[in-house]
XYZ file of C-alpha atoms in Angstrom:
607
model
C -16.471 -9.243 16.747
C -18.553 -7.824 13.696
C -19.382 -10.880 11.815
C -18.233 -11.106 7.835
C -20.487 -9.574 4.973
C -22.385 -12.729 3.890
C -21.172 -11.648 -0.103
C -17.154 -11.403 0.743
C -17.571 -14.704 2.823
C -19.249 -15.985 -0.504
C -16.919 -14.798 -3.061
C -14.045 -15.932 -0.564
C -15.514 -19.646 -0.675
C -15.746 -19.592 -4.495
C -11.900 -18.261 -4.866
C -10.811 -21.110 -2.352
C -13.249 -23.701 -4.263
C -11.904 -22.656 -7.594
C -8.489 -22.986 -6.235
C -7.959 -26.058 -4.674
C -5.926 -28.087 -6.376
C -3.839 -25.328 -7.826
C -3.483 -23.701 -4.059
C -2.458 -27.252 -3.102
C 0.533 -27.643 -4.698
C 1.822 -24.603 -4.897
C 1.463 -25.020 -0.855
C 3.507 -28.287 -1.274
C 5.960 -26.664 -3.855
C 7.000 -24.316 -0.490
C 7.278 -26.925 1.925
C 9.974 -28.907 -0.296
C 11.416 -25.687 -1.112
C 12.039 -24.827 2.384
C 12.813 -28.278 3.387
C 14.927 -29.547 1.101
C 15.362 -26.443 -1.589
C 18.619 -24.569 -1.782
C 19.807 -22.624 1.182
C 22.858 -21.272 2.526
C 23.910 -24.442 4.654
C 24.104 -26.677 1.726
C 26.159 -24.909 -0.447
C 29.311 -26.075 -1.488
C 32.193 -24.326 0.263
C 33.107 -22.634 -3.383
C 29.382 -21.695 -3.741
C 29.343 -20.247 -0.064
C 32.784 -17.951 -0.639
C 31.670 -16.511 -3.853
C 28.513 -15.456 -2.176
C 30.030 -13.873 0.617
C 33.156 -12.881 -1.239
C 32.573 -8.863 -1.348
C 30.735 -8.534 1.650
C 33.245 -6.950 3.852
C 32.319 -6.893 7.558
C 29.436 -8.616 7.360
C 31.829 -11.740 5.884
C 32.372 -13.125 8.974
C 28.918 -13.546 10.345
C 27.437 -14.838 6.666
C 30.834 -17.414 6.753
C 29.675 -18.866 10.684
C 26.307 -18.805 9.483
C 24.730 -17.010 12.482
C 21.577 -14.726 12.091
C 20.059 -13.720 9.175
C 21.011 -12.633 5.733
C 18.273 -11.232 4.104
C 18.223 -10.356 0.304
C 17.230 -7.342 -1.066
C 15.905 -6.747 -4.221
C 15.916 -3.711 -5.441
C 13.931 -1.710 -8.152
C 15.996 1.489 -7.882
C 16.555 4.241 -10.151
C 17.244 7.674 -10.183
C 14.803 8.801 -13.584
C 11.836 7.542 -11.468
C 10.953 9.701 -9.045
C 8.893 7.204 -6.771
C 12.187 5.386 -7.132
C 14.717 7.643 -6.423
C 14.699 7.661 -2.460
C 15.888 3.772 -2.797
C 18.945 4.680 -3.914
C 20.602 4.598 -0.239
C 18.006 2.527 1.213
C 20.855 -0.710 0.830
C 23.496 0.659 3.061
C 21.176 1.706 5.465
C 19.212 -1.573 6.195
C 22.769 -2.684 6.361
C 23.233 -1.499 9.447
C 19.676 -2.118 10.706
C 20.140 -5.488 9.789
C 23.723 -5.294 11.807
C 21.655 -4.105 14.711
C 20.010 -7.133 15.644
C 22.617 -9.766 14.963
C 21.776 -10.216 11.180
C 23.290 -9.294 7.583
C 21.855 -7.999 4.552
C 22.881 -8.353 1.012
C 21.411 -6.715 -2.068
C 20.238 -9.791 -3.691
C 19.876 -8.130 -7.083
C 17.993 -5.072 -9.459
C 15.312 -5.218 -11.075
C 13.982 -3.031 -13.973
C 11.318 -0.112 -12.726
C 10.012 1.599 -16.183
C 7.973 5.055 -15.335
C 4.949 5.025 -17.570
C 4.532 8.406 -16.898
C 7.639 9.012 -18.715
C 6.145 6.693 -21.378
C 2.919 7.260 -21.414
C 1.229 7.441 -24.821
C 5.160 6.850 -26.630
C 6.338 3.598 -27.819
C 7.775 2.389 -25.043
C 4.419 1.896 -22.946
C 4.523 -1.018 -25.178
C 6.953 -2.636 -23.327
C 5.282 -1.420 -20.085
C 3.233 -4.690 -19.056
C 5.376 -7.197 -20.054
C 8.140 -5.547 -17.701
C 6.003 -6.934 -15.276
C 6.976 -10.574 -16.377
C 10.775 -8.976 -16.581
C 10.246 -7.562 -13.243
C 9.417 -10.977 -11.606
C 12.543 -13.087 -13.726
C 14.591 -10.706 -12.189
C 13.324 -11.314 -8.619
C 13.505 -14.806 -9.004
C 17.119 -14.712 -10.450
C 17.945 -12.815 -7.290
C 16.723 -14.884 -5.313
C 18.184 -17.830 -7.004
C 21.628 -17.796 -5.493
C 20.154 -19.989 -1.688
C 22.182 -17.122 0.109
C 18.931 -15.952 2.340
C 16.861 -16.312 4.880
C 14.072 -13.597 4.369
C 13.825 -10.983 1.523
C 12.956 -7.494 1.324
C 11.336 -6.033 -1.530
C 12.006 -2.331 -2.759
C 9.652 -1.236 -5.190
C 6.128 0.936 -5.394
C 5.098 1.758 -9.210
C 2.788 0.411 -11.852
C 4.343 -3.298 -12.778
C 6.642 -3.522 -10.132
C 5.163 -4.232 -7.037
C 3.016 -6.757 -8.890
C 6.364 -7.984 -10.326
C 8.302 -8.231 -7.311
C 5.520 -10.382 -5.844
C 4.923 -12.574 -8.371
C 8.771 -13.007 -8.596
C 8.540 -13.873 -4.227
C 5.593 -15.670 -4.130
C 8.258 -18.233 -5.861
C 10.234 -18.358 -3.401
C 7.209 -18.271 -0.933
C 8.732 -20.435 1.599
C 10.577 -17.327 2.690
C 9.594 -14.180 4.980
C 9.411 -11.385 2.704
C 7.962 -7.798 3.783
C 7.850 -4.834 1.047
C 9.356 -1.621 2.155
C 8.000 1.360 0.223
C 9.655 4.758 -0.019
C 6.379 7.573 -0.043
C 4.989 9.727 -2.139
C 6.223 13.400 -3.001
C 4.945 16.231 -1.237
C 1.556 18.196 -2.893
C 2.105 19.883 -5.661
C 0.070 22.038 -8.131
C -3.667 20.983 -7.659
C -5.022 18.035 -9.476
C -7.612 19.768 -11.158
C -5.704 22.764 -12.267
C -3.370 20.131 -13.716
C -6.598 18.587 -15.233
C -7.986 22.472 -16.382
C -4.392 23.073 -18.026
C -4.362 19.279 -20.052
C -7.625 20.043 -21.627
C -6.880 23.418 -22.641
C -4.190 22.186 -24.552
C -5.888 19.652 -26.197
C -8.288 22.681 -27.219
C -5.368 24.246 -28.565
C -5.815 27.609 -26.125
C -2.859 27.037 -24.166
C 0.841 25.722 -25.882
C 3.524 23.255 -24.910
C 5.216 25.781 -22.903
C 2.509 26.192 -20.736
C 2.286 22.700 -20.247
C 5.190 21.686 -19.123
C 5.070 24.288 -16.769
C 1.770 22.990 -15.201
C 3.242 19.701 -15.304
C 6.436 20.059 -13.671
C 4.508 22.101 -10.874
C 2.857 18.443 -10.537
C 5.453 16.114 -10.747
C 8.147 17.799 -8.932
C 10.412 16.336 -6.689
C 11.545 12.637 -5.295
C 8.525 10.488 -4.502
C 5.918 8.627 -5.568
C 3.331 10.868 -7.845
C 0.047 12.116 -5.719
C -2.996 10.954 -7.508
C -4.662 8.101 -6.497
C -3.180 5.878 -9.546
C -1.909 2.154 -10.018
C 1.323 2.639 -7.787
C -0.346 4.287 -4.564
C -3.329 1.832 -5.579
C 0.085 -0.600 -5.215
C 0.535 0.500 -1.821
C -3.030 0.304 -0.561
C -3.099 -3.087 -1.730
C 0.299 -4.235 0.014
C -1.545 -2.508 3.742
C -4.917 -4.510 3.150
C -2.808 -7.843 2.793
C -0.654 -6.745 5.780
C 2.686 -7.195 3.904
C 3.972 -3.307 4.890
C 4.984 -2.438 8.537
C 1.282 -0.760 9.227
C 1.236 2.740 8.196
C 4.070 2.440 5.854
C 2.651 3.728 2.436
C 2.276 7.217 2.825
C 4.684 9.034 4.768
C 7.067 11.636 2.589
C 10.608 10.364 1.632
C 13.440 12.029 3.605
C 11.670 12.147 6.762
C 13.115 10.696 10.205
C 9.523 8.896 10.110
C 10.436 7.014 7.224
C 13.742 5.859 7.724
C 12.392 4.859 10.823
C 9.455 2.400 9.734
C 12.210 0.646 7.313
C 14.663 0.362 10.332
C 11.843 -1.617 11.853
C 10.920 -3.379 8.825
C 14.123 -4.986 8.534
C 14.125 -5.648 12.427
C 10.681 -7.619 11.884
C 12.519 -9.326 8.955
C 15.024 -10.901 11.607
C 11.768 -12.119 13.677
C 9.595 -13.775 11.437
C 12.249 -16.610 9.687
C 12.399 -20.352 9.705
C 14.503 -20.754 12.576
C 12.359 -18.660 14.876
C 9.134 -19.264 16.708
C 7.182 -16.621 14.598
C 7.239 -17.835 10.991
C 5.744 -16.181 8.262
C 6.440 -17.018 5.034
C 5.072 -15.014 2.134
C 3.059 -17.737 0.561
C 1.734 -18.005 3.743
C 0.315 -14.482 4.212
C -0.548 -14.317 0.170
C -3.904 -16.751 0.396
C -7.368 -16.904 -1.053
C -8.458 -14.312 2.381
C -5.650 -11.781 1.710
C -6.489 -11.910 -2.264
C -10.192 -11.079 -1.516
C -8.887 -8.209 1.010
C -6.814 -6.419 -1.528
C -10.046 -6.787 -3.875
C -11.961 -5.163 -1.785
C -9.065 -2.249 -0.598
C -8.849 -1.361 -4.431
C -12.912 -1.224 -4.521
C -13.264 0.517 -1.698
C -11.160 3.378 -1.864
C -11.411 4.088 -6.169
C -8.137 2.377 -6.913
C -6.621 1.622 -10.355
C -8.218 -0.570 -13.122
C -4.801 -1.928 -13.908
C -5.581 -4.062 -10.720
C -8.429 -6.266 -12.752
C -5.159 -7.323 -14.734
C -2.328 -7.710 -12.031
C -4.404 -9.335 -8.951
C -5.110 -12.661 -10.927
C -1.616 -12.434 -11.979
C 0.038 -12.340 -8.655
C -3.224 -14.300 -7.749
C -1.809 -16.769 -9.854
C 1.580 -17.262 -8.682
C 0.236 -18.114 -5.362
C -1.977 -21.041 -6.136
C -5.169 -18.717 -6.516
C -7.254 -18.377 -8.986
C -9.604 -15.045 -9.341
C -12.095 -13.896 -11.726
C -13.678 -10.418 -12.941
C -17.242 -11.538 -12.003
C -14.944 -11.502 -7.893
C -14.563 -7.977 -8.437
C -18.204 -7.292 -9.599
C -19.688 -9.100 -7.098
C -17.773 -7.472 -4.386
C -17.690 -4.401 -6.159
C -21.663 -4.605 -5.792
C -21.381 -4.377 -1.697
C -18.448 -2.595 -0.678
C -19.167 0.733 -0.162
C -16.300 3.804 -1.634
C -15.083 5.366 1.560
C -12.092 7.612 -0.152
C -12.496 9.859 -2.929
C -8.811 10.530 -3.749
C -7.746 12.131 -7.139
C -9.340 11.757 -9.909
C -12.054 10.452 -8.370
C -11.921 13.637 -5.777
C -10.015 16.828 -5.554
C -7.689 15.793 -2.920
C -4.324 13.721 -3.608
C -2.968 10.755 -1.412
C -1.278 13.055 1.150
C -4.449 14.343 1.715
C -6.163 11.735 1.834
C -2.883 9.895 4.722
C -3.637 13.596 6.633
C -7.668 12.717 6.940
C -6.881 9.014 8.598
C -5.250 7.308 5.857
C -4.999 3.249 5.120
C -5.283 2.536 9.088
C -8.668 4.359 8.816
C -9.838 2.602 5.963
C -8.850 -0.924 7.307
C -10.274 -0.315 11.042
C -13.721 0.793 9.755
C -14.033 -2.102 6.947
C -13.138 -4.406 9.843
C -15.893 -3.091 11.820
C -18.398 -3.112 8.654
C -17.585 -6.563 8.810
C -16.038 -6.079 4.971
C -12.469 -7.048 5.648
C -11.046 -10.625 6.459
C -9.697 -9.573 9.468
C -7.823 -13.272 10.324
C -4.623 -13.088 7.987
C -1.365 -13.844 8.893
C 0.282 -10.395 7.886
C 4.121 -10.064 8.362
C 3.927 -7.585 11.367
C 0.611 -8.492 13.410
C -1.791 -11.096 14.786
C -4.624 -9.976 12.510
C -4.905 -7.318 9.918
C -6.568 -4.848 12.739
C -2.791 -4.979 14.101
C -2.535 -3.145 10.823
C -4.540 0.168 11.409
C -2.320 1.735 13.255
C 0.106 4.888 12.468
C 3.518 5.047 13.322
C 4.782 8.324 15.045
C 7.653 9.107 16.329
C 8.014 10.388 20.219
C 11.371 11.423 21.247
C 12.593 9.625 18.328
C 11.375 6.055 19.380
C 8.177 4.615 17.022
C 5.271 3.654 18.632
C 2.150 2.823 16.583
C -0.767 4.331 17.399
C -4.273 3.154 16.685
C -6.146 4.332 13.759
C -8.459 7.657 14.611
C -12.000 7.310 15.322
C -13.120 9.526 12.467
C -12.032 10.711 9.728
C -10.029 14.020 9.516
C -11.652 14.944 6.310
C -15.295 13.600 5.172
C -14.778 15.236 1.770
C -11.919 12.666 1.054
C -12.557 9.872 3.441
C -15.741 8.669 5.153
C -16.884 5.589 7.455
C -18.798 2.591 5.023
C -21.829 3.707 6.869
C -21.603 6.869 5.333
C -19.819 6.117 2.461
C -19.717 8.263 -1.395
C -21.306 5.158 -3.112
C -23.071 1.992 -1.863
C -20.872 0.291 -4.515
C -16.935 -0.378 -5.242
C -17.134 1.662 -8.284
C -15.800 -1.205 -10.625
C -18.208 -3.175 -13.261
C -18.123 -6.068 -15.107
C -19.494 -5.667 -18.481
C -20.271 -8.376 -21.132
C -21.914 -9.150 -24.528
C -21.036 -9.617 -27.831
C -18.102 -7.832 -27.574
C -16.561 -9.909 -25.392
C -15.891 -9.233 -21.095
C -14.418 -5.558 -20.121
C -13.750 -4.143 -16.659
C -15.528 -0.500 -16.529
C -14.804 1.534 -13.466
C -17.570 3.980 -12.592
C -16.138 5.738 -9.339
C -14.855 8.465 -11.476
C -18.067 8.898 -14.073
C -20.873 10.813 -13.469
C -23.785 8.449 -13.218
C -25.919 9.942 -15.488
C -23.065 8.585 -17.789
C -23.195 5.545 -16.826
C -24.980 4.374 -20.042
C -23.775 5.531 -23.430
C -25.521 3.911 -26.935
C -24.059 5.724 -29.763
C -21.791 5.018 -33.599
C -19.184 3.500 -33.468
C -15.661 5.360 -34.681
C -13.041 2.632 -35.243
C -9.370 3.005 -35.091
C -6.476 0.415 -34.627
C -4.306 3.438 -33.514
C -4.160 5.944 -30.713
C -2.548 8.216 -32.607
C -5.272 8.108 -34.990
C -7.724 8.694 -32.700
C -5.863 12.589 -32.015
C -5.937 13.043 -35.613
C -9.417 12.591 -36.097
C -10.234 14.756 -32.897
C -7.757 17.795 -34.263
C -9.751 17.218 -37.558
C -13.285 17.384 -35.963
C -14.378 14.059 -37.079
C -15.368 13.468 -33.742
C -18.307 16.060 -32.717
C -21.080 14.253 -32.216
C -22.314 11.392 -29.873
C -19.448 8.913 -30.513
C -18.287 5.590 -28.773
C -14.467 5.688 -29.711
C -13.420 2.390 -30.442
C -9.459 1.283 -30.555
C -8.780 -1.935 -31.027
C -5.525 -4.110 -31.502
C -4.328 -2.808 -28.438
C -4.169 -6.328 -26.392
C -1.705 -8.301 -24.865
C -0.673 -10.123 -27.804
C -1.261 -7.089 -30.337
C 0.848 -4.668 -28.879
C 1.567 -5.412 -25.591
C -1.350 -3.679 -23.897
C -0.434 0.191 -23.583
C -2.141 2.372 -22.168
C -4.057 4.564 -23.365
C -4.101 7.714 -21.042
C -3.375 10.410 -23.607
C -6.978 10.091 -25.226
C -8.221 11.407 -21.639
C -8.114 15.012 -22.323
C -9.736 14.814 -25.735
C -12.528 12.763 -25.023
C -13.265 15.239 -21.585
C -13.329 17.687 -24.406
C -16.316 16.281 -26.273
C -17.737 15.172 -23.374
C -17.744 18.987 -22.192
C -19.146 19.760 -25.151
C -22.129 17.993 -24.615
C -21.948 14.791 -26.353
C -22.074 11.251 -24.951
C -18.780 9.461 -25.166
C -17.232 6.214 -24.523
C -14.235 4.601 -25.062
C -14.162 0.631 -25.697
C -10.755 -0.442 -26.147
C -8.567 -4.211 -25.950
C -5.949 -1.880 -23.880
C -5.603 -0.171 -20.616
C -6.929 2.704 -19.493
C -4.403 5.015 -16.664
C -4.805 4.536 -12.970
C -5.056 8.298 -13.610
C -8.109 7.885 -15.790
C -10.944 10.056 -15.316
C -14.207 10.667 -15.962
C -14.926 9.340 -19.454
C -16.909 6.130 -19.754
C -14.647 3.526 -20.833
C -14.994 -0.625 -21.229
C -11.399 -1.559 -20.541
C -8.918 -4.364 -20.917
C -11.742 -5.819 -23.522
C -11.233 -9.693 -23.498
C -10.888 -11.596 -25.737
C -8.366 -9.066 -27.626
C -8.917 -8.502 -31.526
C -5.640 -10.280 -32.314
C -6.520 -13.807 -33.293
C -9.703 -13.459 -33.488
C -11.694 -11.431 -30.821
C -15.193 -9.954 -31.576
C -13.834 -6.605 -31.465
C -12.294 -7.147 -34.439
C -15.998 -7.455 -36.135
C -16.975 -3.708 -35.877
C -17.259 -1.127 -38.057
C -17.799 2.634 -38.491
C -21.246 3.548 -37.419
C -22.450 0.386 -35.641
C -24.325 1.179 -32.492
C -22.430 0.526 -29.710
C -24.058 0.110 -26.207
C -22.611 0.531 -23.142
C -23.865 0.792 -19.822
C -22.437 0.259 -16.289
C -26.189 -0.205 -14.804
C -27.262 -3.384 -16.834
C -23.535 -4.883 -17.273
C -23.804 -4.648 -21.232
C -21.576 -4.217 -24.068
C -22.985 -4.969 -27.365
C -22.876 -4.203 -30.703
C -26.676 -3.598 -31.975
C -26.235 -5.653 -34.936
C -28.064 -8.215 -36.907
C -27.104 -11.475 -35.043
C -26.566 -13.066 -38.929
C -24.757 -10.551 -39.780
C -22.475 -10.519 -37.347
C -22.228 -14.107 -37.633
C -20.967 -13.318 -41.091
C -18.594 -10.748 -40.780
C -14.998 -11.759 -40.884
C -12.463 -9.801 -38.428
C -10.427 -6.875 -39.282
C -6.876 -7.168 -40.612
C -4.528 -6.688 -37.520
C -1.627 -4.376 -38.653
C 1.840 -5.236 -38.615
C 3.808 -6.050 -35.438
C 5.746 -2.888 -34.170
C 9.788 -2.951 -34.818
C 11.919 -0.205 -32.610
C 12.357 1.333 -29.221
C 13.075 -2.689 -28.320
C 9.839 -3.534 -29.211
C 10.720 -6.537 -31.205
C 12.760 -8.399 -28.062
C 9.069 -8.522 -26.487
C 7.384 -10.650 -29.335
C 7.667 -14.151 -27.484
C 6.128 -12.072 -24.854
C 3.173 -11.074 -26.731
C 2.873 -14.412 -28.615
C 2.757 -16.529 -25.323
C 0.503 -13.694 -23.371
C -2.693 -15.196 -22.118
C -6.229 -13.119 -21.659
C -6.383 -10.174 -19.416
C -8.840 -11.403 -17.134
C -6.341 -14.205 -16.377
C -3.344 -11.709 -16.129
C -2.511 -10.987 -19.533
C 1.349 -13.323 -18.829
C 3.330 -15.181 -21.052
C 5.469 -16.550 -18.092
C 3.154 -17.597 -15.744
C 0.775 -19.085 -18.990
C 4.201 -20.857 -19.726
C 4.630 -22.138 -16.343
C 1.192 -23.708 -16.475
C 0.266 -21.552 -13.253
């Protein structure tokens, strides 16, 4: 057995250090919930019939009580296109659950917002806090004391992190997430890329566009690059809470419906009144935490993970920090180079070994906790393996040797980078995440004037204009949390690859989020604390220096410590009305700093 990396085994101590007493009782909060909390036996007899009421032929088994009824929450809809294959998933784990003496009952919806549908429009706004939205809906779905176990049907941005925050509430109960797959490969990533930046150039027009982008986004399944929701489903394999192999195989397919049949089988195995137990808070600890940590480092995954971990983090007792993901990031080696860190997309990257891969070979580099309790396994090596199906019965197999592909997944031995790609950066700016697995090294450190904006849309207006041809760190503040709700800001992407391509050094420093689809522009992200009420941010002007640089860990304005002292912070401009923005205000007014989670509800809470 490959003994741990001395740094993970560190950073692991100092998460379960920092989280004792908060680890503690949420621990105790799911031992009184499952001993004495609400369940199916103890409801009243009017309480018991309206929950059974419209269940059909399953009435007579949830009535007796016998086997188990397992909620499912939902996040289907038929816009999204991740989404989309859910929409029968209900009546067919109906009759999977039927197959093995138990019942299943959908529990309730919750919301699933596409932000590539939003992206850069007014409702990205409302994007993060559906998060929160997401996980009130879980819990009042779970409310009702009608189950035994839970499955959880989501994949996207905010709603896996959602859903789990939402569980990890009712922790005392199995739970196991059931993803749908992503949609076949479409028009290459980097044409996709070529076309975006033309039009930003203004040599290609809308119609052209579209075209390139519908070749991209094309059918039912989650999109192909390697963004926040297959960064989602990476995650959800590392902490062993899929069936292993479960993230990547293509909706429709006899594969698929077949790892969900056996997801809800495993359901029936792992409850309360069995001899397998696993409840959810259970598998979520400080170990599993740390492994999805290290999953997102290691493969390039989404920066919208510096934001969401701590928040699910949170609901589980645990308490993580940014300077966890920089020092992890600074010894776990990037084995996958998936798009846009690479050329190839996720079903290229499942095709040269996939997640089984990746979690056998970090096991064996000694980089992965290997002794979790997962939902499906002993240990998380139970994990890499792929399902397959041979004369229509799954088997698992284990994870190949090598990988299929070295130009989109290697060993840690011979890994892209020595490093996780992801930096902590600090100064007088304040603490910002800044990942570096999709920038050029030699870009790595960028010192030029300021340009400062409080709008995105700005920001396009002053690139159509040409105000920005020249060395430039972009700077676009009031874009936190409590500002605005934290969009992100994706759409600046192809403009500042423009300059950039032009020759001059640019960065983006921003309060907001950057894309899981982000590419290859510096950028200091999720910039903490936020302008709104009173971050340093809010002290700069046009033309202050601005450095930034990934190999140091700075980000500082190059100003006159008195007279930054002095200044006074920028007016914030009014809060946004329309597109439902207003509902969202106790949202943002109770929001709490990203590196924490950026959550009203769980600040609220006093988690």
């Amino acid at each position: 057995m490959t003994e741990l990396h001395p740094e993970v085994a560190a950073v692991t101590e100092r998460v379960v250090t920092r989280s004792k007493a908060s680890r503690r009782a949420y621990l105790d909060l799911i031992a009184r919930e499952r001993d004495g909390g609400v369940h199916r036996p103890m409801l009243n007899c009017g309480n018991l019939a309206h929950g059974f009421a419209a269940s059909g032929e399953d009435k007579p088994a949830i009535k007796s009580g016998r086997g188990m009824n397992i909620g499912i929450v939902t996040a289907y809809n038929d816009m999204l296109s991740a989404h989309q294959p859910y929409g029968r998933y209900p009546e067919q784990m109906k009759l999977f659950a039927r197959e093995v003496g138990a019942t299943a009952q959908v529990a309730g919806g919750v919301p699933a917002m596409c932000d590539g549908v939003t992206q850069g429009q007014r409702g990205m706004e409302l994007s993060l806090f559906s998060r929160d939205t997401i996980a009130l809906s879980t819990a009042v779905g779970l409310s009702h004391g009608m189950f035994d176990g839970a499955a959880l049907l989501g994949i996207c941005d905010k709603i896996v992190p959602g859903l789990l925050i939402g569980a990890l509430r009712f922790g005392h109960l199995p739970q196991i997430l059931i993803p749908a797959g992503p949609m076949p490969s479409g028009l290459a990533n980097k044409e996709k890329q070529r076309i975006r930046q033309l039009y930003a150039e203004g040599k290609v027009g809308r119609d052209e566009l579209l075209e390139s982008e519908s070749a991209s986004y094309h059918g039912a399944g989650t999109c192909t690059f390697y963004g926040t929701a297959n960064s989602n489903q990476m995650m959800m394999d590392v902490m062993g809470l899929h069936m292993p192999g479960a993230s990547f195989i293509n909706p429709g397919t006899k594969l698929r419906q077949a790892v969900t049949r056996a997801a809800v089988h495993r359901l029936t195995e792992i409850g309360a009144a069995g001899n397998d137990y696993r409840p959810l808070g259970r598998c979520v600890d400080e170990k599993a935490i740390v492994n999805a940590i290290i999953g997102l480092l290691a493969t390039g995954g989404s920066t919208n993970h510096a934001i969401h971990l701590p928040a699910i983090a949170r609901a589980a007792g645990i308490i993580v920090d940014w300077e966890d993901f920089d020092r992890l990031s600074a010894v776990i080696p990037q084995v996958a180079k998936v798009y846009p860190n690479g050329s190839g997309d996720v079903n290229h990257f499942h095709a040269a070994g996939g997640m089984s891969y990746v979690i056998a070979s970090l096991i064996d580099a000694g980089l992965l906790h290997d002794d979790i309790l997962t939902v499906a396994g002993g240990r998380l090596r139970d994990h890499a393996r792929d399902p397959k199906l041979i004369e229509d019965d799954l088997v698992f197999e284990d994870a190949a040797a090598a990988s299929h592909d070295e130009s989109i997944l290697r060993g840690p031995a011979n890994a892209f980078q020595k490093d996780g790609g992801m930096r902590l950066v600090k100064g007088n700016l304040g603490r910002a995440t800044f990942k570096t697995s999709a920038v050029d090294p030699s870009r790595w450190t960028v010192e030029a004037p300021a340009r400062v904006f409080d709008d995105q849309d700005d920001v396009m207006a002053a690139f159509k204009a040409g105000e920005l041809e020249r060395d430039v760190v972009v700077v676009v503040r009031f874009q936190g949390p409590k500002a605005n709700g934290m969009p992100e800001l994706h759409k600046l992407t192809p403009q500042l690859g423009v300059l950039q391509d032009r020759g001059f050094r640019v960065a983006l420093v921003t309060d907001g989020r950057m894309s899981g689809a982000s590419g290859k522009v510096p950028a200091a992200i999720h910039l903490s604390p936020e302008a709104l009420g009173g971050g340093p941010l809010g002290k700069l002007r046009d033309g202050d220096i601005v450095r930034l640089s990934a190999e140091d860990g700075t980000l500082q304005a190059l100003v006159d410590p008195e007279e930054w002292e002095a200044r006074e912070g920028a007016t914030p401009p009014p809060p946004a009305f329309g597109t439902g923005r207003e509902l969202f205000a106790f949202l943002r007014h109770g929001a709490d700093g990203a590196e924490q989670g950026a959550s009203a509800m769980l600040a609220a809470a006093g988690l």
